[in-house]
Amino acid sequence: MTNDKRQIMKLNSQLFLDGGDPEETKAANELLKTGKPEWGIGIQGQTTNPTLVAKNPDVQKYIASGKRLTQSEALAEYKKIVMAVAEVTKGPISIQVIGDQSTTKEDMLAQARVYKEWIPNGVVKFPCIGNGLAAAEIFCQEFPVNITLNFSQEQAAAVYGATSKRRHHVFISPFVGRLDDRGENGMQVVENELRMYQSIKNHVEVLTASVRKIEHLLYAIALGSPAITIPFKIIEVWAAQGFPLPDDSFMYDSTGLRPIPFRQLDVAKNWRSFNLSHSLTDAGLHKFMEDWRSLL
Ligand code: G3P
């Protein structure tokens, strides 16, 4: 096919910033607005997590001075960041519950109900573990949710069932970069989940996360992932290239990555019957906790 026959794809994905610094939110918003005025969009939402809060420049400065925060001061910092981000975007802003495998459903729900009051456009992020989904099962009837640390299609099948009674948006965040890091084709989890959800009457929006390179972003756009969360550095690279979109001959290069095959799963089954366990979910939870505790 010659270049002139190629069709540039339409942008059907919402673009979120993955970060914990409101200055980056403003900058990313400007880059998109001025770099692609014809799209008529800035940043359309944001995702945050304990690691990103810990990396916030003001928080970092405070910790570097040898001081530590109490749990309630750390949460106040988190709230400050989220409120500043909400000044820039009216789109969904994900706020993550702090916890690990030992955190109860009740504790996660209590945290979620505090976050719910912070901003009107919040989304509460629950980890993709049993207690996280049990809490989300209830909370999705009250407020939007985002299920984070997703690494398998089987987890995504459980998310579908656990949120079947939702009355608000339900996102799921497959972490593609972390699968790539260990030699697996992370983008295939996005492909598989979209394929599974497209074959049924679906309500779960795939929010591609842990984007490490332009190719992840372009392939997620090509697949029509409903949302993509992008680190500021990648937005800068994309902006420097003039915000190219994939064309219909776009091929994602997964050379060297082990395939993650599609599975036929019956999403109508009780969500608790799916195997939720994944070593990267456990490792991710541990790291989030560690980064949060480094502030205390
Ligand atoms: O939104 C998820 C993201 O923050 C995780 O990214 O690069 O730590 O795998 P990463």
mmCIF file of C-alpha atoms and ligand atoms in Angstrom:
data_model
loop_
_atom_site.group_PDB
_atom_site.id
_atom_site.type_symbol
_atom_site.label_atom_id
_atom_site.label_comp_id
_atom_site.label_asym_id
_atom_site.label_seq_id
_atom_site.Cartn_x
_atom_site.Cartn_y
_atom_site.Cartn_z
ATOM 1 C CA MET A 1 0.000 0.000 0.000
ATOM 2 C CA THR A 2 1.339 3.434 -0.829
ATOM 3 C CA ASN A 3 1.523 6.178 1.754
ATOM 4 C CA ASP A 4 -1.202 8.345 0.185
ATOM 5 C CA LYS A 5 -3.804 5.546 0.484
ATOM 6 C CA ARG A 6 -3.317 5.139 4.203
ATOM 7 C CA GLN A 7 -6.189 6.157 6.430
ATOM 8 C CA ILE A 8 -5.306 7.853 9.682
ATOM 9 C CA MET A 9 -7.388 6.361 12.475
ATOM 10 C CA LYS A 10 -9.847 8.413 14.455
ATOM 11 C CA LEU A 11 -9.016 9.117 18.065
ATOM 12 C CA ASN A 12 -11.709 7.244 19.970
ATOM 13 C CA SER A 13 -9.843 6.964 23.267
ATOM 14 C CA GLN A 14 -9.993 9.387 26.167
ATOM 15 C CA LEU A 15 -6.533 10.586 27.111
ATOM 16 C CA PHE A 16 -5.698 10.777 30.808
ATOM 17 C CA LEU A 17 -2.520 11.876 32.510
ATOM 18 C CA ASP A 18 -0.841 9.356 34.809
ATOM 19 C CA GLY A 19 0.746 11.513 37.471
ATOM 20 C CA GLY A 20 0.761 13.142 40.883
ATOM 21 C CA ASP A 21 1.983 16.646 40.072
ATOM 22 C CA PRO A 22 -0.738 19.201 39.204
ATOM 23 C CA GLU A 23 1.893 21.301 37.381
ATOM 24 C CA GLU A 24 2.258 18.408 34.946
ATOM 25 C CA THR A 25 -1.516 18.299 34.553
ATOM 26 C CA LYS A 26 -1.532 21.966 33.521
ATOM 27 C CA ALA A 27 1.408 21.455 31.156
ATOM 28 C CA ALA A 28 -0.080 18.313 29.573
ATOM 29 C CA ASN A 29 -3.396 20.091 29.150
ATOM 30 C CA GLU A 30 -1.711 23.004 27.366
ATOM 31 C CA LEU A 31 0.380 20.712 25.162
ATOM 32 C CA LEU A 32 -2.713 18.913 23.903
ATOM 33 C CA LYS A 33 -4.806 22.048 23.504
ATOM 34 C CA THR A 34 -2.198 24.022 21.633
ATOM 35 C CA GLY A 35 -0.515 21.117 19.793
ATOM 36 C CA LYS A 36 -3.767 19.680 18.434
ATOM 37 C CA PRO A 37 -6.380 22.453 18.602
ATOM 38 C CA GLU A 38 -8.495 20.615 16.006
ATOM 39 C CA TRP A 39 -9.115 17.779 18.484
ATOM 40 C CA GLY A 40 -10.692 20.330 20.805
ATOM 41 C CA ILE A 41 -9.450 18.526 23.891
ATOM 42 C CA GLY A 42 -6.957 18.967 26.673
ATOM 43 C CA ILE A 43 -6.292 16.286 29.226
ATOM 44 C CA GLN A 44 -9.555 14.375 29.701
ATOM 45 C CA GLY A 45 -8.889 12.886 33.120
ATOM 46 C CA GLN A 46 -6.105 11.725 35.409
ATOM 47 C CA THR A 47 -4.981 8.654 37.313
ATOM 48 C CA THR A 48 -3.041 8.819 40.573
ATOM 49 C CA ASN A 49 -1.666 6.235 42.982
ATOM 50 C CA PRO A 50 0.434 6.200 46.192
ATOM 51 C CA THR A 51 3.717 6.013 44.245
ATOM 52 C CA LEU A 52 2.787 9.070 42.177
ATOM 53 C CA VAL A 53 1.737 10.992 45.320
ATOM 54 C CA ALA A 54 5.090 10.117 46.901
ATOM 55 C CA LYS A 55 6.843 11.512 43.794
ATOM 56 C CA ASN A 56 4.994 14.856 43.967
ATOM 57 C CA PRO A 57 7.696 17.591 44.089
ATOM 58 C CA ASP A 58 6.290 19.306 47.219
ATOM 59 C CA VAL A 59 5.963 15.992 49.034
ATOM 60 C CA GLN A 60 9.482 15.037 47.928
ATOM 61 C CA LYS A 61 10.910 18.332 49.174
ATOM 62 C CA TYR A 62 9.289 17.799 52.562
ATOM 63 C CA ILE A 63 10.616 14.247 52.888
ATOM 64 C CA ALA A 64 14.076 15.289 51.684
ATOM 65 C CA SER A 65 14.234 17.758 54.578
ATOM 66 C CA GLY A 66 14.166 14.761 56.897
ATOM 67 C CA LYS A 67 10.571 15.230 58.046
ATOM 68 C CA ARG A 68 7.770 12.688 57.869
ATOM 69 C CA LEU A 69 3.991 13.018 57.573
ATOM 70 C CA THR A 70 1.333 11.461 59.757
ATOM 71 C CA GLN A 71 -1.212 9.279 57.966
ATOM 72 C CA SER A 72 -3.768 12.091 58.065
ATOM 73 C CA GLU A 73 -1.209 14.663 56.827
ATOM 74 C CA ALA A 74 -0.272 12.345 53.953
ATOM 75 C CA LEU A 75 -3.952 11.999 53.049
ATOM 76 C CA ALA A 76 -4.324 15.791 53.251
ATOM 77 C CA GLU A 77 -1.452 16.087 50.733
ATOM 78 C CA TYR A 78 -3.178 13.526 48.493
ATOM 79 C CA LYS A 79 -6.412 15.526 48.712
ATOM 80 C CA LYS A 80 -4.563 18.774 47.895
ATOM 81 C CA ILE A 81 -3.050 17.188 44.780
ATOM 82 C CA VAL A 82 -6.379 15.772 43.625
ATOM 83 C CA MET A 83 -8.169 19.081 44.170
ATOM 84 C CA ALA A 84 -5.521 20.970 42.191
ATOM 85 C CA VAL A 85 -5.835 18.447 39.351
ATOM 86 C CA ALA A 86 -9.611 18.909 39.439
ATOM 87 C CA GLU A 87 -9.043 22.626 38.737
ATOM 88 C CA VAL A 88 -7.615 21.600 35.362
ATOM 89 C CA THR A 89 -9.826 18.729 34.259
ATOM 90 C CA LYS A 90 -13.476 17.972 34.836
ATOM 91 C CA GLY A 91 -12.849 14.439 33.527
ATOM 92 C CA PRO A 92 -12.523 11.354 35.735
ATOM 93 C CA ILE A 93 -9.743 11.564 38.337
ATOM 94 C CA SER A 94 -8.784 8.240 39.924
ATOM 95 C CA ILE A 95 -7.913 8.208 43.626
ATOM 96 C CA GLN A 96 -6.536 4.967 45.025
ATOM 97 C CA VAL A 97 -7.394 3.221 48.280
ATOM 98 C CA ILE A 98 -4.322 2.525 50.377
ATOM 99 C CA GLY A 99 -4.026 -1.107 51.299
ATOM 100 C CA ASP A 100 -2.625 -4.554 50.723
ATOM 101 C CA GLN A 101 -3.809 -8.165 50.874
ATOM 102 C CA SER A 102 -4.606 -7.748 54.569
ATOM 103 C CA THR A 103 -6.848 -4.683 54.112
ATOM 104 C CA THR A 104 -10.476 -5.575 54.689
ATOM 105 C CA LYS A 105 -13.366 -4.801 52.380
ATOM 106 C CA GLU A 106 -14.822 -2.575 55.115
ATOM 107 C CA ASP A 107 -11.600 -0.587 55.426
ATOM 108 C CA MET A 108 -11.425 -0.070 51.647
ATOM 109 C CA LEU A 109 -15.063 1.020 51.591
ATOM 110 C CA ALA A 110 -14.477 3.470 54.440
ATOM 111 C CA GLN A 111 -11.547 5.035 52.541
ATOM 112 C CA ALA A 112 -13.594 5.166 49.345
ATOM 113 C CA ARG A 113 -16.388 7.030 51.091
ATOM 114 C CA VAL A 114 -13.903 9.650 52.271
ATOM 115 C CA TYR A 115 -12.476 10.083 48.733
ATOM 116 C CA LYS A 116 -15.994 10.401 47.365
ATOM 117 C CA GLU A 117 -16.325 13.747 49.140
ATOM 118 C CA TRP A 118 -13.051 15.206 47.805
ATOM 119 C CA ILE A 119 -14.098 16.139 44.274
ATOM 120 C CA PRO A 120 -17.243 15.607 42.211
ATOM 121 C CA ASN A 121 -15.342 13.985 39.327
ATOM 122 C CA GLY A 122 -13.501 11.401 41.429
ATOM 123 C CA VAL A 123 -13.194 7.701 40.614
ATOM 124 C CA VAL A 124 -12.104 5.345 43.366
ATOM 125 C CA LYS A 125 -9.400 2.863 42.493
ATOM 126 C CA PHE A 126 -9.554 -0.564 44.121
ATOM 127 C CA PRO A 127 -6.900 -3.250 43.721
ATOM 128 C CA CYS A 128 -7.759 -6.333 41.676
ATOM 129 C CA ILE A 129 -7.814 -8.696 44.669
ATOM 130 C CA GLY A 130 -10.732 -10.409 46.438
ATOM 131 C CA ASN A 131 -11.354 -7.704 49.034
ATOM 132 C CA GLY A 132 -10.831 -4.956 46.441
ATOM 133 C CA LEU A 133 -13.516 -6.418 44.163
ATOM 134 C CA ALA A 134 -15.847 -7.104 47.097
ATOM 135 C CA ALA A 135 -15.569 -3.428 48.066
ATOM 136 C CA ALA A 136 -15.969 -2.276 44.453
ATOM 137 C CA GLU A 137 -19.050 -4.494 44.073
ATOM 138 C CA ILE A 138 -20.799 -2.302 46.651
ATOM 139 C CA PHE A 139 -19.152 1.018 45.891
ATOM 140 C CA CYS A 140 -19.854 0.944 42.118
ATOM 141 C CA GLN A 141 -23.498 1.423 43.067
ATOM 142 C CA GLU A 142 -22.531 4.723 44.747
ATOM 143 C CA PHE A 143 -19.693 6.193 42.679
ATOM 144 C CA PRO A 144 -17.401 5.480 39.687
ATOM 145 C CA VAL A 145 -14.666 2.881 40.229
ATOM 146 C CA ASN A 146 -11.416 1.843 38.596
ATOM 147 C CA ILE A 147 -9.954 -1.612 39.212
ATOM 148 C CA THR A 148 -6.198 -1.309 39.224
ATOM 149 C CA LEU A 149 -3.210 -3.681 39.071
ATOM 150 C CA ASN A 150 -4.915 -5.796 36.419
ATOM 151 C CA PHE A 151 -2.637 -8.257 34.662
ATOM 152 C CA SER A 152 -4.879 -11.060 33.373
ATOM 153 C CA GLN A 153 -8.006 -11.592 31.302
ATOM 154 C CA GLU A 154 -9.342 -13.843 34.069
ATOM 155 C CA GLN A 155 -9.162 -10.919 36.513
ATOM 156 C CA ALA A 156 -11.056 -8.845 33.929
ATOM 157 C CA ALA A 157 -13.781 -11.502 33.754
ATOM 158 C CA ALA A 158 -14.152 -11.231 37.551
ATOM 159 C CA VAL A 159 -14.312 -7.424 37.342
ATOM 160 C CA TYR A 160 -17.203 -7.723 34.899
ATOM 161 C CA GLY A 161 -19.229 -9.858 37.295
ATOM 162 C CA ALA A 162 -18.311 -7.977 40.461
ATOM 163 C CA THR A 163 -19.519 -4.687 38.971
ATOM 164 C CA SER A 164 -22.651 -5.988 37.250
ATOM 165 C CA LYS A 165 -24.886 -3.854 39.499
ATOM 166 C CA ARG A 166 -22.950 -0.641 38.841
ATOM 167 C CA ARG A 167 -24.728 2.660 38.571
ATOM 168 C CA HIS A 168 -21.633 4.612 37.522
ATOM 169 C CA HIS A 169 -18.592 4.229 35.268
ATOM 170 C CA VAL A 170 -16.422 1.159 35.791
ATOM 171 C CA PHE A 171 -12.839 1.223 34.533
ATOM 172 C CA ILE A 172 -10.277 -1.558 34.552
ATOM 173 C CA SER A 173 -6.572 -0.727 34.340
ATOM 174 C CA PRO A 174 -4.367 -3.343 32.666
ATOM 175 C CA PHE A 175 -0.708 -2.491 33.402
ATOM 176 C CA VAL A 176 0.973 -3.227 30.077
ATOM 177 C CA GLY A 177 4.497 -1.964 30.805
ATOM 178 C CA ARG A 178 4.952 -4.152 33.859
ATOM 179 C CA LEU A 179 4.099 -7.289 31.833
ATOM 180 C CA ASP A 180 6.531 -6.195 29.107
ATOM 181 C CA ASP A 181 9.176 -5.737 31.809
ATOM 182 C CA ARG A 182 9.087 -9.444 32.511
ATOM 183 C CA GLY A 183 9.061 -10.449 28.858
ATOM 184 C CA GLU A 184 5.307 -10.850 28.293
ATOM 185 C CA ASN A 185 3.249 -9.009 25.696
ATOM 186 C CA GLY A 186 1.301 -6.641 27.945
ATOM 187 C CA MET A 187 -0.664 -5.099 25.081
ATOM 188 C CA GLN A 188 -2.185 -8.507 24.470
ATOM 189 C CA VAL A 189 -4.041 -8.263 27.786
ATOM 190 C CA VAL A 190 -5.645 -5.075 26.439
ATOM 191 C CA GLU A 191 -6.469 -6.871 23.141
ATOM 192 C CA ASN A 192 -7.924 -9.884 24.960
ATOM 193 C CA GLU A 193 -10.016 -7.849 27.378
ATOM 194 C CA LEU A 194 -11.432 -5.668 24.608
ATOM 195 C CA ARG A 195 -12.253 -8.783 22.587
ATOM 196 C CA MET A 196 -13.938 -10.455 25.564
ATOM 197 C CA TYR A 197 -15.941 -7.362 26.487
ATOM 198 C CA GLN A 198 -16.903 -6.634 22.874
ATOM 199 C CA SER A 199 -18.470 -10.083 22.589
ATOM 200 C CA ILE A 200 -20.971 -9.421 25.405
ATOM 201 C CA LYS A 201 -23.249 -6.641 26.645
ATOM 202 C CA ASN A 202 -20.499 -4.793 28.399
ATOM 203 C CA HIS A 203 -20.111 -1.976 30.893
ATOM 204 C CA VAL A 204 -16.379 -2.170 31.773
ATOM 205 C CA GLU A 205 -14.113 0.430 30.146
ATOM 206 C CA VAL A 206 -10.544 -0.661 29.481
ATOM 207 C CA LEU A 207 -8.160 2.058 30.651
ATOM 208 C CA THR A 208 -4.747 1.131 29.279
ATOM 209 C CA ALA A 209 -2.140 1.895 31.967
ATOM 210 C CA SER A 210 1.574 1.535 32.672
ATOM 211 C CA VAL A 211 2.264 3.034 29.250
ATOM 212 C CA ARG A 212 6.034 3.211 28.785
ATOM 213 C CA LYS A 213 6.464 4.085 25.124
ATOM 214 C CA ILE A 214 4.745 5.737 22.184
ATOM 215 C CA GLU A 215 4.054 2.325 20.628
ATOM 216 C CA HIS A 216 1.910 1.329 23.645
ATOM 217 C CA LEU A 217 -0.057 4.537 23.241
ATOM 218 C CA LEU A 218 -0.501 4.196 19.469
ATOM 219 C CA TYR A 219 -1.546 0.567 19.690
ATOM 220 C CA ALA A 220 -4.039 1.334 22.470
ATOM 221 C CA ILE A 221 -5.508 4.043 20.202
ATOM 222 C CA ALA A 222 -5.557 1.626 17.247
ATOM 223 C CA LEU A 223 -7.401 -0.951 19.365
ATOM 224 C CA GLY A 224 -9.902 1.674 20.502
ATOM 225 C CA SER A 225 -9.150 1.291 24.216
ATOM 226 C CA PRO A 226 -11.841 3.569 25.718
ATOM 227 C CA ALA A 227 -9.234 5.374 27.843
ATOM 228 C CA ILE A 228 -5.460 5.504 28.082
ATOM 229 C CA THR A 229 -3.463 6.976 30.939
ATOM 230 C CA ILE A 230 -0.151 8.442 29.841
ATOM 231 C CA PRO A 231 2.870 9.615 31.851
ATOM 232 C CA PHE A 232 3.846 13.235 31.173
ATOM 233 C CA LYS A 233 7.176 12.215 29.618
ATOM 234 C CA ILE A 234 5.371 10.188 26.943
ATOM 235 C CA ILE A 235 2.992 13.078 26.225
ATOM 236 C CA GLU A 236 6.060 15.284 25.685
ATOM 237 C CA VAL A 237 7.558 12.785 23.233
ATOM 238 C CA TRP A 238 4.232 12.482 21.410
ATOM 239 C CA ALA A 239 3.883 16.278 21.285
ATOM 240 C CA ALA A 240 7.418 16.659 19.905
ATOM 241 C CA GLN A 241 6.402 14.322 17.056
ATOM 242 C CA GLY A 242 3.244 16.410 16.366
ATOM 243 C CA PHE A 243 0.793 13.974 18.047
ATOM 244 C CA PRO A 244 0.750 11.369 15.246
ATOM 245 C CA LEU A 245 -2.143 8.896 15.200
ATOM 246 C CA PRO A 246 -1.750 5.342 13.901
ATOM 247 C CA ASP A 247 -2.879 4.690 10.347
ATOM 248 C CA ASP A 248 -4.730 1.570 9.197
ATOM 249 C CA SER A 249 -1.470 -0.188 8.383
ATOM 250 C CA PHE A 250 -0.194 0.221 11.946
ATOM 251 C CA MET A 251 1.436 -2.938 13.275
ATOM 252 C CA TYR A 252 2.432 -3.267 16.902
ATOM 253 C CA ASP A 253 5.891 -4.781 17.203
ATOM 254 C CA SER A 254 5.925 -7.313 20.014
ATOM 255 C CA THR A 255 9.167 -8.961 18.975
ATOM 256 C CA GLY A 256 10.822 -10.727 21.886
ATOM 257 C CA LEU A 257 7.703 -10.691 24.076
ATOM 258 C CA ARG A 258 5.948 -13.926 25.019
ATOM 259 C CA PRO A 259 2.320 -14.070 23.825
ATOM 260 C CA ILE A 260 -0.584 -14.011 26.270
ATOM 261 C CA PRO A 261 -3.287 -15.997 24.428
ATOM 262 C CA PHE A 262 -6.993 -15.129 24.435
ATOM 263 C CA ARG A 263 -9.167 -17.380 26.600
ATOM 264 C CA GLN A 264 -12.838 -18.236 26.228
ATOM 265 C CA LEU A 265 -14.203 -17.328 29.654
ATOM 266 C CA ASP A 266 -17.787 -17.420 30.798
ATOM 267 C CA VAL A 267 -18.226 -13.982 32.382
ATOM 268 C CA ALA A 268 -21.704 -14.974 33.572
ATOM 269 C CA LYS A 269 -20.105 -17.230 36.208
ATOM 270 C CA ASN A 270 -19.918 -16.039 39.826
ATOM 271 C CA TRP A 271 -16.992 -13.598 39.856
ATOM 272 C CA ARG A 272 -15.513 -15.261 42.936
ATOM 273 C CA SER A 273 -14.928 -18.449 40.933
ATOM 274 C CA PHE A 274 -12.284 -16.748 38.744
ATOM 275 C CA ASN A 275 -8.642 -16.959 39.692
ATOM 276 C CA LEU A 276 -7.688 -13.435 40.743
ATOM 277 C CA SER A 277 -4.176 -14.206 41.775
ATOM 278 C CA HIS A 278 -1.272 -12.733 39.822
ATOM 279 C CA SER A 279 2.256 -12.228 41.125
ATOM 280 C CA LEU A 280 2.435 -8.741 39.572
ATOM 281 C CA THR A 281 -0.751 -7.714 41.397
ATOM 282 C CA ASP A 282 0.868 -8.799 44.681
ATOM 283 C CA ALA A 283 4.178 -7.103 43.862
ATOM 284 C CA GLY A 284 2.375 -3.925 42.754
ATOM 285 C CA LEU A 285 0.340 -3.737 45.963
ATOM 286 C CA HIS A 286 3.475 -4.229 48.011
ATOM 287 C CA LYS A 287 5.287 -1.433 46.162
ATOM 288 C CA PHE A 288 2.354 1.003 46.513
ATOM 289 C CA MET A 289 2.311 0.342 50.263
ATOM 290 C CA GLU A 290 6.075 0.720 50.532
ATOM 291 C CA ASP A 291 6.020 4.054 48.696
ATOM 292 C CA TRP A 292 3.163 5.329 50.851
ATOM 293 C CA ARG A 293 4.929 4.235 54.063
ATOM 294 C CA SER A 294 8.089 6.040 52.956
ATOM 295 C CA LEU A 295 6.173 9.267 53.647
ATOM 296 C CA LEU A 296 5.144 8.332 57.182
HETATM 297 O O1 G3P B 1 -1.461 4.035 36.162
HETATM 298 C C1 G3P B 1 -0.575 3.002 36.417
HETATM 299 C C2 G3P B 1 0.815 3.408 36.416
HETATM 300 O O2 G3P B 1 1.069 4.485 37.256
HETATM 301 C C3 G3P B 1 1.799 2.318 36.629
HETATM 302 O O3 G3P B 1 2.824 2.621 35.784
HETATM 303 O O4 G3P B 1 5.107 2.714 34.968
HETATM 304 O O5 G3P B 1 4.655 2.246 37.395
HETATM 305 O O6 G3P B 1 4.156 0.538 35.674
HETATM 306 P P1 G3P B 1 4.269 1.990 35.968
#
